[in-house]
Amino acid sequence: MRERIEELLGKLDLADKVRLISGAGMFRMAGHTGIGLAELPVSDGPSGVRGENWDEREPSVSLPSGTALAATWDRELLDEIGALIAAQARAKDVYAVLGPTINLHRSPLGGRHFECFSEDPMLSAEMAGAYVRAVQAHGVSACPKHYVANDSETDRFSVDVRVDDRALRELYLYPFERSVAAGAWMVMAAYNSVDGTTMTENSLLDEPLKGAWGFDGVVVSDWTAVRSTEGAAAGTDLCMPGPPMLWGAPLEAAVRAGEIPESAIDEKVRRILRFAIRVGALDGSPRPAPEFGDQRAAELVRRAAAAAMVLVRNDGVLPLRASAAGHTVALLGPGAADPRVMGGGSATVIPAHTTTPLTGLSAVLPVTHTPGVWLTEGLSAVAPELITDPDTGTPGLALRYLADGEEIGRQHRATGTLVLFGDATAERATSIELRTRLRAETSGEWRIGVGAMGRVRLELDGELADEGELTMSGADPVAALLHPPQRAVTRTLRAGQVVDIRITIENLLALPGLGVFLGLTLGVTPPRRSEAEEFEAAVQAARAADVAVVVVGTTEQIESEGADRTTLRLPGRQDELVSAVAAVNPRTVVVVNSGAPVEMPWREEVAAVLLSWFPGQEFGGALADVLTGVREPGGRLPTTWPVTMADVPVLDTTPAADGTLTYGEGVHIGYRAWLRSGVEPAYPFGHGLGYTTWELSDLAVSARTATVTVRNTGDRPGKYVVQAYLSRTDSTIDRPVRWLAAFATVTADAGESRRVEITLPQRSFEHWTGQGWAVEPGTFTLHVGASVTDLPLTAEVG
Ligand code: BGC
């Protein structure tokens, strides 16, 4: 390959080379016809492949999010998920998928906690390696991100993380190290700084990434993370998105002026060419895509979602027994009919369909439903079935792009939420117009309005109803794109009444380097009974049913890219609702639909608690499978769940006044910090119940291999995650009380015994000395069991 790369490089002049390392579009790497290289589309993201466009007309399969995937502790399942990701990428002509997200759960407040795998570097590294291998086995590049220490979102563009060398190596860099060892072809450099230097120019790109680890792929900047032209001399190889502002022409000039050596540019181009050859874009063709029909994709996502659900508490109510006559379920909570299948931000994809707990459970059990609590404070995107495009007569709306009053583009769109960025027509437009006909389903007071940024005009039935400016409230444009500020008016409508809506937006927000950046929501709030009546209706339904299932969770605003959380409490009156339901129905099952830990003050009052994470598009089916026992809840906690936020040992994500965020806890994050503090969490790392029982025995160790017998002592097949931790009593080093060294995931039939072999990797015994890796002489203690605090077997290891 080397000769081929040199031959191609020799054909390029400086301008060509600079073009190749500077993005061509929002999600496009540049090409060069002279060497037969077409432009290369890339796409987010970690939990589904959105494609180049943010458009419901090109739907994508929505997969379980990072915490869910890690909760499976199942590398083989990730092989299948990786194949599906590759298939989706190929179908959308995408060469690199911008994932997995492998920053760590340093604080549960971290806004992208849902997207990252775990608080533990070893579990994260295993999942990351499996993901990278699985996607790339099909010739599509993965792109582990964000290198490094982008573990929270507050001031993410500027925060300067101060982290000691040992914590950096043992914790934050480790998942990247293993991703590189798994063969990653691309790595994304983060927005933040580490030790005073922004990551796209940081020497950590040279050492250890490109040096000691031998990474020979492409370092791509996070979007707009390139901060200077001179910085191009450092380790970032590809500046995204395009067209570039700081690279491109200014970079070419800087090279011509001798400020940056051309050899530095050549090195980047070599990496891009190697990448292009690897993904089959230059020589040969991409590898054949794995076969995935809709049906097979849906089946896999449903199985994965169930394998990720963590049953943290069960008094025996689950699985629900086959429905006897009259056996009814009251399905309550805001997430029952309006769940969150994914987190917010760049990980968003637009699935062709989703199944809700309501649709999933109604298919198998007699269900009554009312939410009890509404979460959305503002308007929700209007349901497509309530609106009709006046031009086509089909569900949806008419979108027009206007330049000084002249129409320059027109589209039929099928949804009330639109995201216009990287949209070439929007770049030429001076205003955007949405037109639709809303049909009121029920009589009463409707709130009707718009979420956007710019100057907004709302007309109802041809009359001006509202007009004004909407501006960005926070500093993060991604947050503003996905949750734009809103304006609304109230109208009293009769059931069946139709209202003509026309919305125009002028002064479209454009960002330097990104162009028009506009999220649009046509929002409504239908008439509702009073909050008190709704709450009471849910309690009544619970009283009348045999079982109550309450689906609670966070909102789209709370768990999203661009901001950290400020509380771990569930929003609204959800806690109150669970307690009130539990008080009238002892068979209350709570499903927690969040991507990260929340406080569950009622957890001892209810019969069962099931954590669903953000499970992807097949939520409803997977939940029905797990609740009725068609499948076991297969998940184990990839992160500790606290009782209260006040208990969390490492919490703060707010930089100091000087912009630094100090990781003062060193290597003690997650369960390591909990063990050190002596405070009991609600549920420990690694915990999760299935539907059968187990016995663990006969631990034997030979050199670095541990063998243990796992026996399924229950009456149905099940999954056991054998977790192996190390500890060290006499040590001269500041160590965690214990740390995860290895794990194995096994299944066994009722009554079956399995002898499980676990290889303990060398790294699990090593610590970073500042100069290199070392093993402290003496013996370590191995602890084997089902969670970090349930470790019945021990042995000495040399
Ligand atoms: C995010 C990345 C993402 C990129 C492109 C950034 O804001 O941090 O994770 O891949 O946008 O959407």
JSON list of N, CA and C in Angstrom, two decimals, residues 456-512:
[
{"chain": "A", "resi": 456, "resn": "VAL", "atom": "N", "xyz": [-40.05, 35.38, 13.17]},
{"chain": "A", "resi": 456, "resn": "VAL", "atom": "CA", "xyz": [-41.10, 34.40, 12.92]},
{"chain": "A", "resi": 456, "resn": "VAL", "atom": "C", "xyz": [-42.45, 35.09, 12.76]},
{"chain": "A", "resi": 457, "resn": "ARG", "atom": "N", "xyz": [-43.24, 34.62, 11.81]},
{"chain": "A", "resi": 457, "resn": "ARG", "atom": "CA", "xyz": [-44.60, 35.14, 11.61]},
{"chain": "A", "resi": 457, "resn": "ARG", "atom": "C", "xyz": [-45.53, 33.93, 11.52]},
{"chain": "A", "resi": 458, "resn": "LEU", "atom": "N", "xyz": [-46.59, 33.96, 12.33]},
{"chain": "A", "resi": 458, "resn": "LEU", "atom": "CA", "xyz": [-47.54, 32.84, 12.35]},
{"chain": "A", "resi": 458, "resn": "LEU", "atom": "C", "xyz": [-48.90, 33.35, 11.90]},
{"chain": "A", "resi": 459, "resn": "GLU", "atom": "N", "xyz": [-49.43, 32.74, 10.82]},
{"chain": "A", "resi": 459, "resn": "GLU", "atom": "CA", "xyz": [-50.77, 33.10, 10.37]},
{"chain": "A", "resi": 459, "resn": "GLU", "atom": "C", "xyz": [-51.70, 31.90, 10.54]},
{"chain": "A", "resi": 460, "resn": "LEU", "atom": "N", "xyz": [-52.90, 32.16, 11.09]},
{"chain": "A", "resi": 460, "resn": "LEU", "atom": "CA", "xyz": [-53.89, 31.11, 11.24]},
{"chain": "A", "resi": 460, "resn": "LEU", "atom": "C", "xyz": [-55.11, 31.51, 10.42]},
{"chain": "A", "resi": 461, "resn": "ASP", "atom": "N", "xyz": [-55.55, 30.65, 9.53]},
{"chain": "A", "resi": 461, "resn": "ASP", "atom": "CA", "xyz": [-56.68, 30.94, 8.64]},
{"chain": "A", "resi": 461, "resn": "ASP", "atom": "C", "xyz": [-56.52, 32.31, 7.95]},
{"chain": "A", "resi": 462, "resn": "GLY", "atom": "N", "xyz": [-55.29, 32.59, 7.51]},
{"chain": "A", "resi": 462, "resn": "GLY", "atom": "CA", "xyz": [-55.04, 33.79, 6.73]},
{"chain": "A", "resi": 462, "resn": "GLY", "atom": "C", "xyz": [-54.85, 35.05, 7.56]},
{"chain": "A", "resi": 463, "resn": "GLU", "atom": "N", "xyz": [-54.98, 34.95, 8.88]},
{"chain": "A", "resi": 463, "resn": "GLU", "atom": "CA", "xyz": [-54.83, 36.15, 9.71]},
{"chain": "A", "resi": 463, "resn": "GLU", "atom": "C", "xyz": [-53.57, 36.06, 10.55]},
{"chain": "A", "resi": 464, "resn": "LEU", "atom": "N", "xyz": [-52.89, 37.20, 10.70]},
{"chain": "A", "resi": 464, "resn": "LEU", "atom": "CA", "xyz": [-51.69, 37.23, 11.51]},
{"chain": "A", "resi": 464, "resn": "LEU", "atom": "C", "xyz": [-52.04, 36.92, 12.96]},
{"chain": "A", "resi": 465, "resn": "ALA", "atom": "N", "xyz": [-51.45, 35.88, 13.53]},
{"chain": "A", "resi": 465, "resn": "ALA", "atom": "CA", "xyz": [-51.75, 35.51, 14.90]},
{"chain": "A", "resi": 465, "resn": "ALA", "atom": "C", "xyz": [-50.62, 35.88, 15.84]},
{"chain": "A", "resi": 466, "resn": "ASP", "atom": "N", "xyz": [-49.38, 35.88, 15.32]},
{"chain": "A", "resi": 466, "resn": "ASP", "atom": "CA", "xyz": [-48.23, 36.17, 16.19]},
{"chain": "A", "resi": 466, "resn": "ASP", "atom": "C", "xyz": [-47.04, 36.53, 15.32]},
{"chain": "A", "resi": 467, "resn": "GLU", "atom": "N", "xyz": [-46.18, 37.37, 15.86]},
{"chain": "A", "resi": 467, "resn": "GLU", "atom": "CA", "xyz": [-45.02, 37.79, 15.11]},
{"chain": "A", "resi": 467, "resn": "GLU", "atom": "C", "xyz": [-43.95, 38.18, 16.10]},
{"chain": "A", "resi": 468, "resn": "GLY", "atom": "N", "xyz": [-42.68, 37.84, 15.83]},
{"chain": "A", "resi": 468, "resn": "GLY", "atom": "CA", "xyz": [-41.62, 38.26, 16.74]},
{"chain": "A", "resi": 468, "resn": "GLY", "atom": "C", "xyz": [-40.31, 37.56, 16.46]},
{"chain": "A", "resi": 469, "resn": "GLU", "atom": "N", "xyz": [-39.33, 37.91, 17.25]},
{"chain": "A", "resi": 469, "resn": "GLU", "atom": "CA", "xyz": [-37.97, 37.39, 17.06]},
{"chain": "A", "resi": 469, "resn": "GLU", "atom": "C", "xyz": [-37.72, 36.23, 18.02]},
{"chain": "A", "resi": 470, "resn": "LEU", "atom": "N", "xyz": [-37.08, 35.17, 17.52]},
{"chain": "A", "resi": 470, "resn": "LEU", "atom": "CA", "xyz": [-36.68, 34.08, 18.43]},
{"chain": "A", "resi": 470, "resn": "LEU", "atom": "C", "xyz": [-35.17, 33.98, 18.37]},
{"chain": "A", "resi": 471, "resn": "THR", "atom": "N", "xyz": [-34.51, 34.06, 19.52]},
{"chain": "A", "resi": 471, "resn": "THR", "atom": "CA", "xyz": [-33.05, 34.03, 19.53]},
{"chain": "A", "resi": 471, "resn": "THR", "atom": "C", "xyz": [-32.54, 32.90, 20.42]},
{"chain": "A", "resi": 472, "resn": "MET", "atom": "N", "xyz": [-31.29, 32.53, 20.14]},
{"chain": "A", "resi": 472, "resn": "MET", "atom": "CA", "xyz": [-30.65, 31.42, 20.85]},
{"chain": "A", "resi": 472, "resn": "MET", "atom": "C", "xyz": [-30.51, 31.77, 22.33]},
{"chain": "A", "resi": 473, "resn": "SER", "atom": "N", "xyz": [-30.90, 30.85, 23.21]},
{"chain": "A", "resi": 473, "resn": "SER", "atom": "CA", "xyz": [-30.78, 31.19, 24.63]},
{"chain": "A", "resi": 473, "resn": "SER", "atom": "C", "xyz": [-29.42, 30.77, 25.19]},
{"chain": "A", "resi": 474, "resn": "GLY", "atom": "N", "xyz": [-28.96, 29.56, 24.88]},
{"chain": "A", "resi": 474, "resn": "GLY", "atom": "CA", "xyz": [-27.65, 29.13, 25.39]},
{"chain": "A", "resi": 474, "resn": "GLY", "atom": "C", "xyz": [-26.57, 29.42, 24.37]},
{"chain": "A", "resi": 475, "resn": "ALA", "atom": "N", "xyz": [-25.38, 28.91, 24.66]},
{"chain": "A", "resi": 475, "resn": "ALA", "atom": "CA", "xyz": [-24.25, 29.20, 23.77]},
{"chain": "A", "resi": 475, "resn": "ALA", "atom": "C", "xyz": [-24.01, 28.07, 22.78]},
{"chain": "A", "resi": 476, "resn": "ASP", "atom": "N", "xyz": [-24.60, 26.89, 23.03]},
{"chain": "A", "resi": 476, "resn": "ASP", "atom": "CA", "xyz": [-24.27, 25.75, 22.17]},
{"chain": "A", "resi": 476, "resn": "ASP", "atom": "C", "xyz": [-25.23, 25.65, 21.00]},
{"chain": "A", "resi": 477, "resn": "PRO", "atom": "N", "xyz": [-24.71, 25.80, 19.77]},
{"chain": "A", "resi": 477, "resn": "PRO", "atom": "CA", "xyz": [-25.60, 25.81, 18.61]},
{"chain": "A", "resi": 477, "resn": "PRO", "atom": "C", "xyz": [-26.32, 24.47, 18.39]},
{"chain": "A", "resi": 478, "resn": "VAL", "atom": "N", "xyz": [-25.69, 23.36, 18.80]},
{"chain": "A", "resi": 478, "resn": "VAL", "atom": "CA", "xyz": [-26.36, 22.06, 18.59]},
{"chain": "A", "resi": 478, "resn": "VAL", "atom": "C", "xyz": [-27.63, 22.01, 19.44]},
{"chain": "A", "resi": 479, "resn": "ALA", "atom": "N", "xyz": [-27.51, 22.50, 20.68]},
{"chain": "A", "resi": 479, "resn": "ALA", "atom": "CA", "xyz": [-28.70, 22.53, 21.55]},
{"chain": "A", "resi": 479, "resn": "ALA", "atom": "C", "xyz": [-29.77, 23.43, 20.94]},
{"chain": "A", "resi": 480, "resn": "ALA", "atom": "N", "xyz": [-29.34, 24.57, 20.39]},
{"chain": "A", "resi": 480, "resn": "ALA", "atom": "CA", "xyz": [-30.32, 25.50, 19.80]},
{"chain": "A", "resi": 480, "resn": "ALA", "atom": "C", "xyz": [-30.95, 24.92, 18.53]},
{"chain": "A", "resi": 481, "resn": "LEU", "atom": "N", "xyz": [-30.18, 24.11, 17.82]},
{"chain": "A", "resi": 481, "resn": "LEU", "atom": "CA", "xyz": [-30.69, 23.48, 16.60]},
{"chain": "A", "resi": 481, "resn": "LEU", "atom": "C", "xyz": [-31.80, 22.47, 16.93]},
{"chain": "A", "resi": 482, "resn": "LEU", "atom": "N", "xyz": [-31.56, 21.70, 17.98]},
{"chain": "A", "resi": 482, "resn": "LEU", "atom": "CA", "xyz": [-32.49, 20.61, 18.28]},
{"chain": "A", "resi": 482, "resn": "LEU", "atom": "C", "xyz": [-33.62, 21.02, 19.21]},
{"chain": "A", "resi": 483, "resn": "HIS", "atom": "N", "xyz": [-33.38, 22.06, 19.99]},
{"chain": "A", "resi": 483, "resn": "HIS", "atom": "CA", "xyz": [-34.44, 22.54, 20.89]},
{"chain": "A", "resi": 483, "resn": "HIS", "atom": "C", "xyz": [-34.57, 24.04, 20.74]},
{"chain": "A", "resi": 484, "resn": "PRO", "atom": "N", "xyz": [-35.03, 24.49, 19.58]},
{"chain": "A", "resi": 484, "resn": "PRO", "atom": "CA", "xyz": [-35.08, 25.93, 19.35]},
{"chain": "A", "resi": 484, "resn": "PRO", "atom": "C", "xyz": [-36.12, 26.59, 20.26]},
{"chain": "A", "resi": 485, "resn": "PRO", "atom": "N", "xyz": [-35.92, 27.87, 20.57]},
{"chain": "A", "resi": 485, "resn": "PRO", "atom": "CA", "xyz": [-36.91, 28.60, 21.36]},
{"chain": "A", "resi": 485, "resn": "PRO", "atom": "C", "xyz": [-38.25, 28.69, 20.63]},
{"chain": "A", "resi": 486, "resn": "GLN", "atom": "N", "xyz": [-39.33, 28.86, 21.40]},
{"chain": "A", "resi": 486, "resn": "GLN", "atom": "CA", "xyz": [-40.68, 28.76, 20.81]},
{"chain": "A", "resi": 486, "resn": "GLN", "atom": "C", "xyz": [-41.52, 30.00, 21.08]},
{"chain": "A", "resi": 487, "resn": "ARG", "atom": "N", "xyz": [-42.51, 30.20, 20.24]},
{"chain": "A", "resi": 487, "resn": "ARG", "atom": "CA", "xyz": [-43.59, 31.17, 20.47]},
{"chain": "A", "resi": 487, "resn": "ARG", "atom": "C", "xyz": [-44.90, 30.46, 20.14]},
{"chain": "A", "resi": 488, "resn": "ALA", "atom": "N", "xyz": [-45.97, 30.80, 20.85]},
{"chain": "A", "resi": 488, "resn": "ALA", "atom": "CA", "xyz": [-47.24, 30.12, 20.58]},
{"chain": "A", "resi": 488, "resn": "ALA", "atom": "C", "xyz": [-48.43, 31.01, 20.91]},
{"chain": "A", "resi": 489, "resn": "VAL", "atom": "N", "xyz": [-49.57, 30.66, 20.34]},
{"chain": "A", "resi": 489, "resn": "VAL", "atom": "CA", "xyz": [-50.83, 31.34, 20.66]},
{"chain": "A", "resi": 489, "resn": "VAL", "atom": "C", "xyz": [-51.86, 30.28, 21.05]},
{"chain": "A", "resi": 490, "resn": "THR", "atom": "N", "xyz": [-52.95, 30.71, 21.67]},
{"chain": "A", "resi": 490, "resn": "THR", "atom": "CA", "xyz": [-53.99, 29.77, 22.08]},
{"chain": "A", "resi": 490, "resn": "THR", "atom": "C", "xyz": [-55.24, 30.02, 21.22]},
{"chain": "A", "resi": 491, "resn": "ARG", "atom": "N", "xyz": [-55.87, 28.94, 20.78]},
{"chain": "A", "resi": 491, "resn": "ARG", "atom": "CA", "xyz": [-57.11, 29.04, 20.01]},
{"chain": "A", "resi": 491, "resn": "ARG", "atom": "C", "xyz": [-58.10, 27.98, 20.51]},
{"chain": "A", "resi": 492, "resn": "THR", "atom": "N", "xyz": [-59.35, 28.37, 20.60]},
{"chain": "A", "resi": 492, "resn": "THR", "atom": "CA", "xyz": [-60.36, 27.38, 20.98]},
{"chain": "A", "resi": 492, "resn": "THR", "atom": "C", "xyz": [-60.88, 26.74, 19.70]},
{"chain": "A", "resi": 493, "resn": "LEU", "atom": "N", "xyz": [-60.77, 25.43, 19.61]},
{"chain": "A", "resi": 493, "resn": "LEU", "atom": "CA", "xyz": [-61.19, 24.71, 18.40]},
{"chain": "A", "resi": 493, "resn": "LEU", "atom": "C", "xyz": [-62.20, 23.63, 18.77]},
{"chain": "A", "resi": 494, "resn": "ARG", "atom": "N", "xyz": [-63.08, 23.30, 17.78]},
{"chain": "A", "resi": 494, "resn": "ARG", "atom": "CA", "xyz": [-64.00, 22.17, 17.98]},
{"chain": "A", "resi": 494, "resn": "ARG", "atom": "C", "xyz": [-63.38, 20.93, 17.35]},
{"chain": "A", "resi": 495, "resn": "ALA", "atom": "N", "xyz": [-63.75, 19.78, 17.87]},
{"chain": "A", "resi": 495, "resn": "ALA", "atom": "CA", "xyz": [-63.25, 18.53, 17.30]},
{"chain": "A", "resi": 495, "resn": "ALA", "atom": "C", "xyz": [-63.59, 18.51, 15.81]},
{"chain": "A", "resi": 496, "resn": "GLY", "atom": "N", "xyz": [-62.63, 18.18, 14.99]},
{"chain": "A", "resi": 496, "resn": "GLY", "atom": "CA", "xyz": [-62.86, 18.10, 13.55]},
{"chain": "A", "resi": 496, "resn": "GLY", "atom": "C", "xyz": [-62.56, 19.41, 12.82]},
{"chain": "A", "resi": 497, "resn": "GLN", "atom": "N", "xyz": [-62.46, 20.50, 13.55]},
{"chain": "A", "resi": 497, "resn": "GLN", "atom": "CA", "xyz": [-62.20, 21.80, 12.90]},
{"chain": "A", "resi": 497, "resn": "GLN", "atom": "C", "xyz": [-60.80, 21.80, 12.26]},
{"chain": "A", "resi": 498, "resn": "VAL", "atom": "N", "xyz": [-60.73, 22.44, 11.09]},
{"chain": "A", "resi": 498, "resn": "VAL", "atom": "CA", "xyz": [-59.45, 22.49, 10.37]},
{"chain": "A", "resi": 498, "resn": "VAL", "atom": "C", "xyz": [-58.93, 23.92, 10.37]},
{"chain": "A", "resi": 499, "resn": "VAL", "atom": "N", "xyz": [-57.65, 24.10, 10.68]},
{"chain": "A", "resi": 499, "resn": "VAL", "atom": "CA", "xyz": [-57.04, 25.44, 10.70]},
{"chain": "A", "resi": 499, "resn": "VAL", "atom": "C", "xyz": [-55.91, 25.48, 9.68]},
{"chain": "A", "resi": 500, "resn": "ASP", "atom": "N", "xyz": [-55.95, 26.49, 8.82]},
{"chain": "A", "resi": 500, "resn": "ASP", "atom": "CA", "xyz": [-54.83, 26.69, 7.87]},
{"chain": "A", "resi": 500, "resn": "ASP", "atom": "C", "xyz": [-53.70, 27.39, 8.60]},
{"chain": "A", "resi": 501, "resn": "ILE", "atom": "N", "xyz": [-52.52, 26.79, 8.56]},
{"chain": "A", "resi": 501, "resn": "ILE", "atom": "CA", "xyz": [-51.36, 27.39, 9.25]},
{"chain": "A", "resi": 501, "resn": "ILE", "atom": "C", "xyz": [-50.33, 27.81, 8.22]},
{"chain": "A", "resi": 502, "resn": "ARG", "atom": "N", "xyz": [-49.82, 29.03, 8.39]},
{"chain": "A", "resi": 502, "resn": "ARG", "atom": "CA", "xyz": [-48.70, 29.47, 7.56]},
{"chain": "A", "resi": 502, "resn": "ARG", "atom": "C", "xyz": [-47.68, 30.11, 8.48]},
{"chain": "A", "resi": 503, "resn": "ILE", "atom": "N", "xyz": [-46.45, 29.62, 8.39]},
{"chain": "A", "resi": 503, "resn": "ILE", "atom": "CA", "xyz": [-45.37, 30.15, 9.22]},
{"chain": "A", "resi": 503, "resn": "ILE", "atom": "C", "xyz": [-44.27, 30.64, 8.30]},
{"chain": "A", "resi": 504, "resn": "THR", "atom": "N", "xyz": [-43.78, 31.84, 8.53]},
{"chain": "A", "resi": 504, "resn": "THR", "atom": "CA", "xyz": [-42.58, 32.26, 7.77]},
{"chain": "A", "resi": 504, "resn": "THR", "atom": "C", "xyz": [-41.48, 32.63, 8.76]},
{"chain": "A", "resi": 505, "resn": "ILE", "atom": "N", "xyz": [-40.26, 32.30, 8.37]},
{"chain": "A", "resi": 505, "resn": "ILE", "atom": "CA", "xyz": [-39.10, 32.62, 9.20]},
{"chain": "A", "resi": 505, "resn": "ILE", "atom": "C", "xyz": [-38.11, 33.39, 8.34]},
{"chain": "A", "resi": 506, "resn": "GLU", "atom": "N", "xyz": [-37.73, 34.56, 8.84]},
{"chain": "A", "resi": 506, "resn": "GLU", "atom": "CA", "xyz": [-36.70, 35.37, 8.17]},
{"chain": "A", "resi": 506, "resn": "GLU", "atom": "C", "xyz": [-35.51, 35.52, 9.10]},
{"chain": "A", "resi": 507, "resn": "ASN", "atom": "N", "xyz": [-34.46, 36.17, 8.63]},
{"chain": "A", "resi": 507, "resn": "ASN", "atom": "CA", "xyz": [-33.22, 36.32, 9.42]},
{"chain": "A", "resi": 507, "resn": "ASN", "atom": "C", "xyz": [-32.72, 34.95, 9.86]},
{"chain": "A", "resi": 508, "resn": "LEU", "atom": "N", "xyz": [-32.56, 34.06, 8.92]},
{"chain": "A", "resi": 508, "resn": "LEU", "atom": "CA", "xyz": [-32.19, 32.69, 9.26]},
{"chain": "A", "resi": 508, "resn": "LEU", "atom": "C", "xyz": [-30.82, 32.68, 9.92]},
{"chain": "A", "resi": 509, "resn": "LEU", "atom": "N", "xyz": [-30.70, 31.89, 10.98]},
{"chain": "A", "resi": 509, "resn": "LEU", "atom": "CA", "xyz": [-29.42, 31.84, 11.70]},
{"chain": "A", "resi": 509, "resn": "LEU", "atom": "C", "xyz": [-28.38, 31.15, 10.83]},
{"chain": "A", "resi": 510, "resn": "ALA", "atom": "N", "xyz": [-27.26, 31.82, 10.60]},
{"chain": "A", "resi": 510, "resn": "ALA", "atom": "CA", "xyz": [-26.14, 31.19, 9.89]},
{"chain": "A", "resi": 510, "resn": "ALA", "atom": "C", "xyz": [-24.92, 31.29, 10.79]},
{"chain": "A", "resi": 511, "resn": "LEU", "atom": "N", "xyz": [-24.17, 30.20, 10.89]},
{"chain": "A", "resi": 511, "resn": "LEU", "atom": "CA", "xyz": [-23.00, 30.21, 11.76]},
{"chain": "A", "resi": 511, "resn": "LEU", "atom": "C", "xyz": [-21.74, 30.17, 10.92]},
{"chain": "A", "resi": 512, "resn": "PRO", "atom": "N", "xyz": [-20.70, 30.85, 11.38]},
{"chain": "A", "resi": 512, "resn": "PRO", "atom": "CA", "xyz": [-19.46, 30.87, 10.61]},
{"chain": "A", "resi": 512, "resn": "PRO", "atom": "C", "xyz": [-18.96, 29.44, 10.36]}
]
